[in-house]
Amino acid sequence: MFSNLKRVFTLTLLASAASQVLAAPAPVSDLSGSTTARSTSSVSANETDVQRLERLLENRNRVQLQMQQQLDDMSLEISNLRGQLEKSTYDMEQMLQRQRELFIELDKLREQVAKPTAQVELSEDTQPEAAGTFSSNVDEQTAYQNAVDLILKKRDYTGAIAAFQQFQKDYPDSSFTPNSHYWLGQLYFAKKQDKEAVKSFAAVVTYKDSNKRADALVKLGDIAKRNNNEAQALKYYQQVVAEYPNSASAKLAQEHL
């Protein structure tokens, strides 16, 4: 019996010790230390990801800015090129228009090319010098014809202007003077040198017997109209119709009235 009591007592002590061991709290220091380490590692990893994203965003923004700058530069260059192209196109159109106008005027005058030469063969009785179509001076006739040839044969319009100017200096009293003024007026008109054209056509108008006078008046009206002087243009057209009612020049003037 005593031995049984001893065994029970011993088991009770062992059970009590075991319960104390099981009830003992977990080691706080180890657990807290391990948790802290994991938290620090997680925070460090999160900061690295944020920094990486920031760098990517910065790089993307930098690339976008560079591309935008390049696009702006290209757009500016294209605008400049477009402006130069438009200017060149306009200049070309103006040049072609001047050439067309000159060719039109030359076509009108081409019919008269043979007249001075043919009329040289006529006598002074049938073609008086007052008509402005005959000269007995061979040098004078040659100088005039050479100036005309520069227009109709060689198409050297600048040279023709110089030739007619020289002709007027060399032969100021020539019977060809009205015609030389008319030719100069036509050349200046086609080149849109309106001030010089007005002077030349006005000089023709002073010759009352010139067969170019009516057309010179029409041209003065055309120049006034081209320079937006409608009132002055109307006066010239009306003068042509009044003074040369049955002429081709009057028909042209009538179209503007």
PDB file of C-alpha atoms in Angstrom:
ATOM      1  CA  MET A   1       0.000   0.000   0.000  1.00  0.00           C
ATOM      2  CA  PHE A   2       2.801   2.354   0.855  1.00  0.00           C
ATOM      3  CA  SER A   3       4.429   1.676  -2.468  1.00  0.00           C
ATOM      4  CA  ASN A   4       1.203   2.459  -4.290  1.00  0.00           C
ATOM      5  CA  LEU A   5       0.921   5.771  -2.527  1.00  0.00           C
ATOM      6  CA  LYS A   6       4.497   6.569  -3.445  1.00  0.00           C
ATOM      7  CA  ARG A   7       3.790   5.784  -7.094  1.00  0.00           C
ATOM      8  CA  VAL A   8       0.685   7.988  -7.134  1.00  0.00           C
ATOM      9  CA  PHE A   9       2.600  10.821  -5.492  1.00  0.00           C
ATOM     10  CA  THR A  10       5.380  10.490  -8.011  1.00  0.00           C
ATOM     11  CA  LEU A  11       2.962  10.587 -10.969  1.00  0.00           C
ATOM     12  CA  THR A  12       1.231  13.619  -9.489  1.00  0.00           C
ATOM     13  CA  LEU A  13       4.565  15.494  -9.322  1.00  0.00           C
ATOM     14  CA  LEU A  14       5.400  14.545 -12.887  1.00  0.00           C
ATOM     15  CA  ALA A  15       1.991  15.699 -14.109  1.00  0.00           C
ATOM     16  CA  SER A  16       2.341  18.977 -12.272  1.00  0.00           C
ATOM     17  CA  ALA A  17       5.781  19.580 -13.810  1.00  0.00           C
ATOM     18  CA  ALA A  18       4.536  18.732 -17.246  1.00  0.00           C
ATOM     19  CA  SER A  19       1.619  21.117 -16.926  1.00  0.00           C
ATOM     20  CA  GLN A  20       3.993  23.885 -15.903  1.00  0.00           C
ATOM     21  CA  VAL A  21       6.161  23.195 -18.908  1.00  0.00           C
ATOM     22  CA  LEU A  22       3.195  23.220 -21.261  1.00  0.00           C
ATOM     23  CA  ALA A  23       1.823  26.377 -19.701  1.00  0.00           C
ATOM     24  CA  ALA A  24       5.139  28.255 -20.005  1.00  0.00           C
ATOM     25  CA  PRO A  25       4.886  31.284 -22.412  1.00  0.00           C
ATOM     26  CA  ALA A  26       6.607  31.161 -25.810  1.00  0.00           C
ATOM     27  CA  PRO A  27      10.018  32.835 -26.079  1.00  0.00           C
ATOM     28  CA  VAL A  28       9.061  36.392 -26.972  1.00  0.00           C
ATOM     29  CA  SER A  29      12.511  37.529 -27.881  1.00  0.00           C
ATOM     30  CA  ASP A  30      13.023  34.959 -30.637  1.00  0.00           C
ATOM     31  CA  LEU A  31       9.619  35.413 -32.169  1.00  0.00           C
ATOM     32  CA  SER A  32       9.715  39.198 -32.088  1.00  0.00           C
ATOM     33  CA  GLY A  33      13.197  39.221 -33.562  1.00  0.00           C
ATOM     34  CA  SER A  34      12.186  36.972 -36.440  1.00  0.00           C
ATOM     35  CA  THR A  35       9.051  39.077 -37.198  1.00  0.00           C
ATOM     36  CA  THR A  36      11.029  42.299 -37.168  1.00  0.00           C
ATOM     37  CA  ALA A  37      13.546  40.908 -39.643  1.00  0.00           C
ATOM     38  CA  ARG A  38      10.804  39.835 -42.017  1.00  0.00           C
ATOM     39  CA  SER A  39       9.158  43.261 -41.828  1.00  0.00           C
ATOM     40  CA  THR A  40      12.422  45.061 -42.551  1.00  0.00           C
ATOM     41  CA  SER A  41      13.091  42.827 -45.550  1.00  0.00           C
ATOM     42  CA  SER A  42       9.567  43.462 -46.901  1.00  0.00           C
ATOM     43  CA  VAL A  43       9.907  47.243 -46.521  1.00  0.00           C
ATOM     44  CA  SER A  44      13.279  47.188 -48.240  1.00  0.00           C
ATOM     45  CA  ALA A  45      11.835  45.207 -51.164  1.00  0.00           C
ATOM     46  CA  ASN A  46       8.878  47.597 -51.447  1.00  0.00           C
ATOM     47  CA  GLU A  47      11.182  50.661 -51.554  1.00  0.00           C
ATOM     48  CA  THR A  48      13.213  49.070 -54.354  1.00  0.00           C
ATOM     49  CA  ASP A  49      10.097  48.490 -56.462  1.00  0.00           C
ATOM     50  CA  VAL A  50       8.944  52.080 -55.969  1.00  0.00           C
ATOM     51  CA  GLN A  51      12.308  53.427 -56.959  1.00  0.00           C
ATOM     52  CA  ARG A  52      12.333  51.223 -60.037  1.00  0.00           C
ATOM     53  CA  LEU A  53       8.902  52.461 -61.067  1.00  0.00           C
ATOM     54  CA  GLU A  54      10.003  56.065 -60.562  1.00  0.00           C
ATOM     55  CA  ARG A  55      13.020  55.546 -62.763  1.00  0.00           C
ATOM     56  CA  LEU A  56      10.888  53.971 -65.463  1.00  0.00           C
ATOM     57  CA  LEU A  57       8.442  56.856 -65.323  1.00  0.00           C
ATOM     58  CA  GLU A  58      11.251  59.385 -65.494  1.00  0.00           C
ATOM     59  CA  ASN A  59      12.791  57.639 -68.498  1.00  0.00           C
ATOM     60  CA  ARG A  60       9.455  57.473 -70.267  1.00  0.00           C
ATOM     61  CA  ASN A  61       8.773  61.151 -69.635  1.00  0.00           C
ATOM     62  CA  ARG A  62      12.261  62.044 -70.878  1.00  0.00           C
ATOM     63  CA  VAL A  63      11.753  60.051 -74.077  1.00  0.00           C
ATOM     64  CA  GLN A  64       8.345  61.617 -74.638  1.00  0.00           C
ATOM     65  CA  LEU A  65       9.797  65.101 -74.239  1.00  0.00           C
ATOM     66  CA  GLN A  66      12.571  64.337 -76.714  1.00  0.00           C
ATOM     67  CA  MET A  67      10.100  62.938 -79.231  1.00  0.00           C
ATOM     68  CA  GLN A  68       7.820  65.958 -78.815  1.00  0.00           C
ATOM     69  CA  GLN A  69      10.753  68.304 -79.355  1.00  0.00           C
ATOM     70  CA  GLN A  70      11.729  66.440 -82.507  1.00  0.00           C
ATOM     71  CA  LEU A  71       8.152  66.602 -83.778  1.00  0.00           C
ATOM     72  CA  ASP A  72       8.017  70.343 -83.090  1.00  0.00           C
ATOM     73  CA  ASP A  73      11.305  70.876 -84.943  1.00  0.00           C
ATOM     74  CA  MET A  74      10.114  68.811 -87.900  1.00  0.00           C
ATOM     75  CA  SER A  75       6.795  70.668 -87.972  1.00  0.00           C
ATOM     76  CA  LEU A  76       8.607  74.011 -88.038  1.00  0.00           C
ATOM     77  CA  GLU A  77      10.922  72.852 -90.807  1.00  0.00           C
ATOM     78  CA  ILE A  78       7.973  71.565 -92.852  1.00  0.00           C
ATOM     79  CA  SER A  79       6.210  74.908 -92.409  1.00  0.00           C
ATOM     80  CA  ASN A  80       9.285  76.753 -93.648  1.00  0.00           C
ATOM     81  CA  LEU A  81       9.612  74.451 -96.643  1.00  0.00           C
ATOM     82  CA  ARG A  82       5.920  74.857 -97.425  1.00  0.00           C
ATOM     83  CA  GLY A  83       6.306  78.628 -97.311  1.00  0.00           C
ATOM     84  CA  GLN A  84       9.283  78.524 -99.652  1.00  0.00           C
ATOM     85  CA  LEU A  85       7.413  76.224-102.011  1.00  0.00           C
ATOM     86  CA  GLU A  86       4.375  78.494-102.070  1.00  0.00           C
ATOM     87  CA  LYS A  87       6.563  81.525-102.765  1.00  0.00           C
ATOM     88  CA  SER A  88       8.400  79.722-105.558  1.00  0.00           C
ATOM     89  CA  THR A  89       5.093  78.593-107.041  1.00  0.00           C
ATOM     90  CA  TYR A  90       3.723  82.132-106.909  1.00  0.00           C
ATOM     91  CA  ASP A  91       6.866  83.567-108.528  1.00  0.00           C
ATOM     92  CA  MET A  92       6.701  80.930-111.246  1.00  0.00           C
ATOM     93  CA  GLU A  93       3.040  81.685-111.931  1.00  0.00           C
ATOM     94  CA  GLN A  94       3.800  85.404-112.139  1.00  0.00           C
ATOM     95  CA  MET A  95       6.654  84.783-114.545  1.00  0.00           C
ATOM     96  CA  LEU A  96       4.501  82.543-116.737  1.00  0.00           C
ATOM     97  CA  GLN A  97       1.715  85.104-116.700  1.00  0.00           C
ATOM     98  CA  ARG A  98       4.095  87.842-117.811  1.00  0.00           C
ATOM     99  CA  GLN A  99       5.366  85.611-120.588  1.00  0.00           C
ATOM    100  CA  ARG A 100       1.824  84.802-121.718  1.00  0.00           C
ATOM    101  CA  GLU A 101       0.907  88.464-121.796  1.00  0.00           C
ATOM    102  CA  LEU A 102       4.025  89.290-123.770  1.00  0.00           C
ATOM    103  CA  PHE A 103       3.365  86.507-126.266  1.00  0.00           C
ATOM    104  CA  ILE A 104      -0.215  87.708-126.701  1.00  0.00           C
ATOM    105  CA  GLU A 105       0.984  91.217-127.410  1.00  0.00           C
ATOM    106  CA  LEU A 106       3.639  89.949-129.783  1.00  0.00           C
ATOM    107  CA  ASP A 107       1.080  87.868-131.649  1.00  0.00           C
ATOM    108  CA  LYS A 108      -0.973  91.001-132.190  1.00  0.00           C
ATOM    109  CA  LEU A 109       2.065  92.840-133.478  1.00  0.00           C
ATOM    110  CA  ARG A 110       3.508  90.014-135.541  1.00  0.00           C
ATOM    111  CA  GLU A 111       1.147  90.912-138.355  1.00  0.00           C
ATOM    112  CA  GLN A 112       2.927  94.239-138.630  1.00  0.00           C
ATOM    113  CA  VAL A 113       6.444  92.848-138.860  1.00  0.00           C
ATOM    114  CA  ALA A 114       6.577  92.930-142.641  1.00  0.00           C
ATOM    115  CA  LYS A 115       5.000  96.352-142.968  1.00  0.00           C
ATOM    116  CA  PRO A 116       8.065  98.579-142.397  1.00  0.00           C
ATOM    117  CA  THR A 117      10.169  96.521-144.814  1.00  0.00           C
ATOM    118  CA  ALA A 118       7.450  96.362-147.440  1.00  0.00           C
ATOM    119  CA  GLN A 119       6.744 100.065-147.224  1.00  0.00           C
ATOM    120  CA  VAL A 120      10.372 100.968-147.819  1.00  0.00           C
ATOM    121  CA  GLU A 121       9.772  99.962-151.417  1.00  0.00           C
ATOM    122  CA  LEU A 122       6.902 102.474-151.741  1.00  0.00           C
ATOM    123  CA  SER A 123       7.478 106.016-152.852  1.00  0.00           C
ATOM    124  CA  GLU A 124       7.267 108.995-150.553  1.00  0.00           C
ATOM    125  CA  ASP A 125       4.160 110.130-152.414  1.00  0.00           C
ATOM    126  CA  THR A 126       2.195 107.053-151.432  1.00  0.00           C
ATOM    127  CA  GLN A 127       3.703 106.694-147.907  1.00  0.00           C
ATOM    128  CA  PRO A 128       4.597 110.091-146.439  1.00  0.00           C
ATOM    129  CA  GLU A 129       6.947 110.214-143.488  1.00  0.00           C
ATOM    130  CA  ALA A 130       4.208 111.734-141.378  1.00  0.00           C
ATOM    131  CA  ALA A 131       2.582 108.336-141.242  1.00  0.00           C
ATOM    132  CA  GLY A 132       5.545 107.026-139.311  1.00  0.00           C
ATOM    133  CA  THR A 133       6.038 104.011-141.558  1.00  0.00           C
ATOM    134  CA  PHE A 134       8.712 105.137-144.003  1.00  0.00           C
ATOM    135  CA  SER A 135      12.236 106.467-143.889  1.00  0.00           C
ATOM    136  CA  SER A 136      14.708 107.153-146.662  1.00  0.00           C
ATOM    137  CA  ASN A 137      17.598 106.771-144.213  1.00  0.00           C
ATOM    138  CA  VAL A 138      18.932 103.239-144.638  1.00  0.00           C
ATOM    139  CA  ASP A 139      20.784 103.282-141.313  1.00  0.00           C
ATOM    140  CA  GLU A 140      17.667 104.483-139.554  1.00  0.00           C
ATOM    141  CA  GLN A 141      15.554 101.808-141.203  1.00  0.00           C
ATOM    142  CA  THR A 142      18.094  99.119-140.357  1.00  0.00           C
ATOM    143  CA  ALA A 143      18.379 100.200-136.721  1.00  0.00           C
ATOM    144  CA  TYR A 144      14.608 100.128-136.340  1.00  0.00           C
ATOM    145  CA  GLN A 145      14.250  96.739-138.015  1.00  0.00           C
ATOM    146  CA  ASN A 146      17.061  95.267-135.907  1.00  0.00           C
ATOM    147  CA  ALA A 147      15.272  96.388-132.756  1.00  0.00           C
ATOM    148  CA  VAL A 148      12.057  94.758-133.952  1.00  0.00           C
ATOM    149  CA  ASP A 149      13.910  91.555-134.824  1.00  0.00           C
ATOM    150  CA  LEU A 150      15.215  91.337-131.268  1.00  0.00           C
ATOM    151  CA  ILE A 151      11.591  90.894-130.192  1.00  0.00           C
ATOM    152  CA  LEU A 152      10.061  88.723-132.878  1.00  0.00           C
ATOM    153  CA  LYS A 153      13.012  86.642-134.004  1.00  0.00           C
ATOM    154  CA  LYS A 154      15.417  86.458-131.083  1.00  0.00           C
ATOM    155  CA  ARG A 155      12.926  87.125-128.278  1.00  0.00           C
ATOM    156  CA  ASP A 156      15.566  89.181-126.528  1.00  0.00           C
ATOM    157  CA  TYR A 157      13.144  91.541-124.802  1.00  0.00           C
ATOM    158  CA  THR A 158      15.688  93.204-122.569  1.00  0.00           C
ATOM    159  CA  GLY A 159      17.943  93.743-125.575  1.00  0.00           C
ATOM    160  CA  ALA A 160      14.998  95.102-127.555  1.00  0.00           C
ATOM    161  CA  ILE A 161      14.259  97.688-124.876  1.00  0.00           C
ATOM    162  CA  ALA A 162      17.855  98.869-124.973  1.00  0.00           C
ATOM    163  CA  ALA A 163      17.810  98.900-128.803  1.00  0.00           C
ATOM    164  CA  PHE A 164      14.665 101.044-129.028  1.00  0.00           C
ATOM    165  CA  GLN A 165      15.981 103.429-126.388  1.00  0.00           C
ATOM    166  CA  GLN A 166      19.199 103.786-128.350  1.00  0.00           C
ATOM    167  CA  PHE A 167      17.219 104.230-131.563  1.00  0.00           C
ATOM    168  CA  GLN A 168      15.310 107.147-130.054  1.00  0.00           C
ATOM    169  CA  LYS A 169      18.585 108.777-128.985  1.00  0.00           C
ATOM    170  CA  ASP A 170      20.209 108.301-132.380  1.00  0.00           C
ATOM    171  CA  TYR A 171      17.143 109.305-134.433  1.00  0.00           C
ATOM    172  CA  PRO A 172      15.006 111.652-132.291  1.00  0.00           C
ATOM    173  CA  ASP A 173      13.128 112.991-135.333  1.00  0.00           C
ATOM    174  CA  SER A 174      12.589 109.626-136.993  1.00  0.00           C
ATOM    175  CA  SER A 175       9.264 108.814-138.619  1.00  0.00           C
ATOM    176  CA  PHE A 176       9.523 105.546-136.682  1.00  0.00           C
ATOM    177  CA  THR A 177       9.533 107.322-133.326  1.00  0.00           C
ATOM    178  CA  PRO A 178       5.806 106.750-132.575  1.00  0.00           C
ATOM    179  CA  ASN A 179       6.199 103.066-133.379  1.00  0.00           C
ATOM    180  CA  SER A 180       9.351 102.808-131.250  1.00  0.00           C
ATOM    181  CA  HIS A 181       7.458 104.304-128.298  1.00  0.00           C
ATOM    182  CA  TYR A 182       4.646 101.839-128.919  1.00  0.00           C
ATOM    183  CA  TRP A 183       7.009  98.856-128.974  1.00  0.00           C
ATOM    184  CA  LEU A 184       8.634 100.018-125.746  1.00  0.00           C
ATOM    185  CA  GLY A 185       5.211 100.431-124.186  1.00  0.00           C
ATOM    186  CA  GLN A 186       4.273  96.890-125.158  1.00  0.00           C
ATOM    187  CA  LEU A 187       7.493  95.482-123.711  1.00  0.00           C
ATOM    188  CA  TYR A 188       7.156  97.424-120.474  1.00  0.00           C
ATOM    189  CA  PHE A 189       3.476  96.479-120.212  1.00  0.00           C
ATOM    190  CA  ALA A 190       4.272  92.775-120.547  1.00  0.00           C
ATOM    191  CA  LYS A 191       7.031  93.082-117.934  1.00  0.00           C
ATOM    192  CA  LYS A 192       4.575  94.909-115.615  1.00  0.00           C
ATOM    193  CA  GLN A 193       6.796  97.989-115.532  1.00  0.00           C
ATOM    194  CA  ASP A 194       3.722 100.170-115.563  1.00  0.00           C
ATOM    195  CA  LYS A 195       5.372 103.556-114.984  1.00  0.00           C
ATOM    196  CA  GLU A 196       7.648 103.130-117.984  1.00  0.00           C
ATOM    197  CA  ALA A 197       4.782 101.692-120.037  1.00  0.00           C
ATOM    198  CA  VAL A 198       2.601 104.742-119.283  1.00  0.00           C
ATOM    199  CA  LYS A 199       5.363 107.090-120.431  1.00  0.00           C
ATOM    200  CA  SER A 200       5.816 105.219-123.690  1.00  0.00           C
ATOM    201  CA  PHE A 201       2.109 104.918-124.536  1.00  0.00           C
ATOM    202  CA  ALA A 202       1.528 108.547-123.548  1.00  0.00           C
ATOM    203  CA  ALA A 203       4.273 109.530-125.979  1.00  0.00           C
ATOM    204  CA  VAL A 204       2.468 107.643-128.729  1.00  0.00           C
ATOM    205  CA  VAL A 205      -0.773 109.517-127.941  1.00  0.00           C
ATOM    206  CA  THR A 206       0.960 112.827-128.638  1.00  0.00           C
ATOM    207  CA  TYR A 207       1.304 111.815-132.288  1.00  0.00           C
ATOM    208  CA  LYS A 208      -2.192 112.560-133.596  1.00  0.00           C
ATOM    209  CA  ASP A 209      -1.562 110.867-136.947  1.00  0.00           C
ATOM    210  CA  SER A 210      -0.011 107.672-135.549  1.00  0.00           C
ATOM    211  CA  ASN A 211      -1.856 104.481-136.426  1.00  0.00           C
ATOM    212  CA  LYS A 212      -0.827 103.238-132.972  1.00  0.00           C
ATOM    213  CA  ARG A 213      -2.541 106.018-131.071  1.00  0.00           C
ATOM    214  CA  ALA A 214      -5.888 104.260-130.562  1.00  0.00           C
ATOM    215  CA  ASP A 215      -4.277 101.101-129.261  1.00  0.00           C
ATOM    216  CA  ALA A 216      -1.977 103.165-127.037  1.00  0.00           C
ATOM    217  CA  LEU A 217      -5.066 104.723-125.437  1.00  0.00           C
ATOM    218  CA  VAL A 218      -6.513 101.270-124.820  1.00  0.00           C
ATOM    219  CA  LYS A 219      -3.250 100.205-123.186  1.00  0.00           C
ATOM    220  CA  LEU A 220      -3.287 103.266-120.948  1.00  0.00           C
ATOM    221  CA  GLY A 221      -6.773 102.241-119.871  1.00  0.00           C
ATOM    222  CA  ASP A 222      -5.603  98.683-119.220  1.00  0.00           C
ATOM    223  CA  ILE A 223      -2.730  99.933-117.049  1.00  0.00           C
ATOM    224  CA  ALA A 224      -5.047 102.201-115.072  1.00  0.00           C
ATOM    225  CA  LYS A 225      -7.456  99.323-114.543  1.00  0.00           C
ATOM    226  CA  ARG A 226      -4.632  97.001-113.483  1.00  0.00           C
ATOM    227  CA  ASN A 227      -3.691  99.563-110.847  1.00  0.00           C
ATOM    228  CA  ASN A 228      -7.297  99.820-109.594  1.00  0.00           C
ATOM    229  CA  ASN A 229      -7.847 103.290-111.084  1.00  0.00           C
ATOM    230  CA  GLU A 230     -11.231 102.530-112.594  1.00  0.00           C
ATOM    231  CA  ALA A 231     -12.184 106.167-113.184  1.00  0.00           C
ATOM    232  CA  GLN A 232      -9.061 106.919-115.216  1.00  0.00           C
ATOM    233  CA  ALA A 233      -9.399 103.646-117.144  1.00  0.00           C
ATOM    234  CA  LEU A 234     -12.976 104.549-118.052  1.00  0.00           C
ATOM    235  CA  LYS A 235     -11.848 107.913-119.460  1.00  0.00           C
ATOM    236  CA  TYR A 236      -9.290 106.268-121.731  1.00  0.00           C
ATOM    237  CA  TYR A 237     -11.779 103.672-122.997  1.00  0.00           C
ATOM    238  CA  GLN A 238     -14.385 106.343-123.657  1.00  0.00           C
ATOM    239  CA  GLN A 239     -11.837 108.465-125.521  1.00  0.00           C
ATOM    240  CA  VAL A 240     -11.000 105.548-127.816  1.00  0.00           C
ATOM    241  CA  VAL A 241     -14.662 104.903-128.607  1.00  0.00           C
ATOM    242  CA  ALA A 242     -15.284 108.596-129.226  1.00  0.00           C
ATOM    243  CA  GLU A 243     -12.238 109.248-131.436  1.00  0.00           C
ATOM    244  CA  TYR A 244     -11.991 105.880-133.210  1.00  0.00           C
ATOM    245  CA  PRO A 245     -15.559 104.512-133.223  1.00  0.00           C
ATOM    246  CA  ASN A 246     -15.064 102.040-136.071  1.00  0.00           C
ATOM    247  CA  SER A 247     -11.650 100.722-135.086  1.00  0.00           C
ATOM    248  CA  ALA A 248     -10.666  97.384-133.592  1.00  0.00           C
ATOM    249  CA  SER A 249      -9.294  99.325-130.623  1.00  0.00           C
ATOM    250  CA  ALA A 250     -12.746 100.821-130.048  1.00  0.00           C
ATOM    251  CA  LYS A 251     -14.236  97.335-129.920  1.00  0.00           C
ATOM    252  CA  LEU A 252     -11.689  96.357-127.276  1.00  0.00           C
ATOM    253  CA  ALA A 253     -12.443  99.502-125.296  1.00  0.00           C
ATOM    254  CA  GLN A 254     -16.172  98.937-125.591  1.00  0.00           C
ATOM    255  CA  GLU A 255     -15.793  95.571-123.848  1.00  0.00           C
ATOM    256  CA  HIS A 256     -14.585  97.421-120.734  1.00  0.00           C
ATOM    257  CA  LEU A 257     -17.422  99.944-120.677  1.00  0.00           C
TER     258      LEU A 257
END
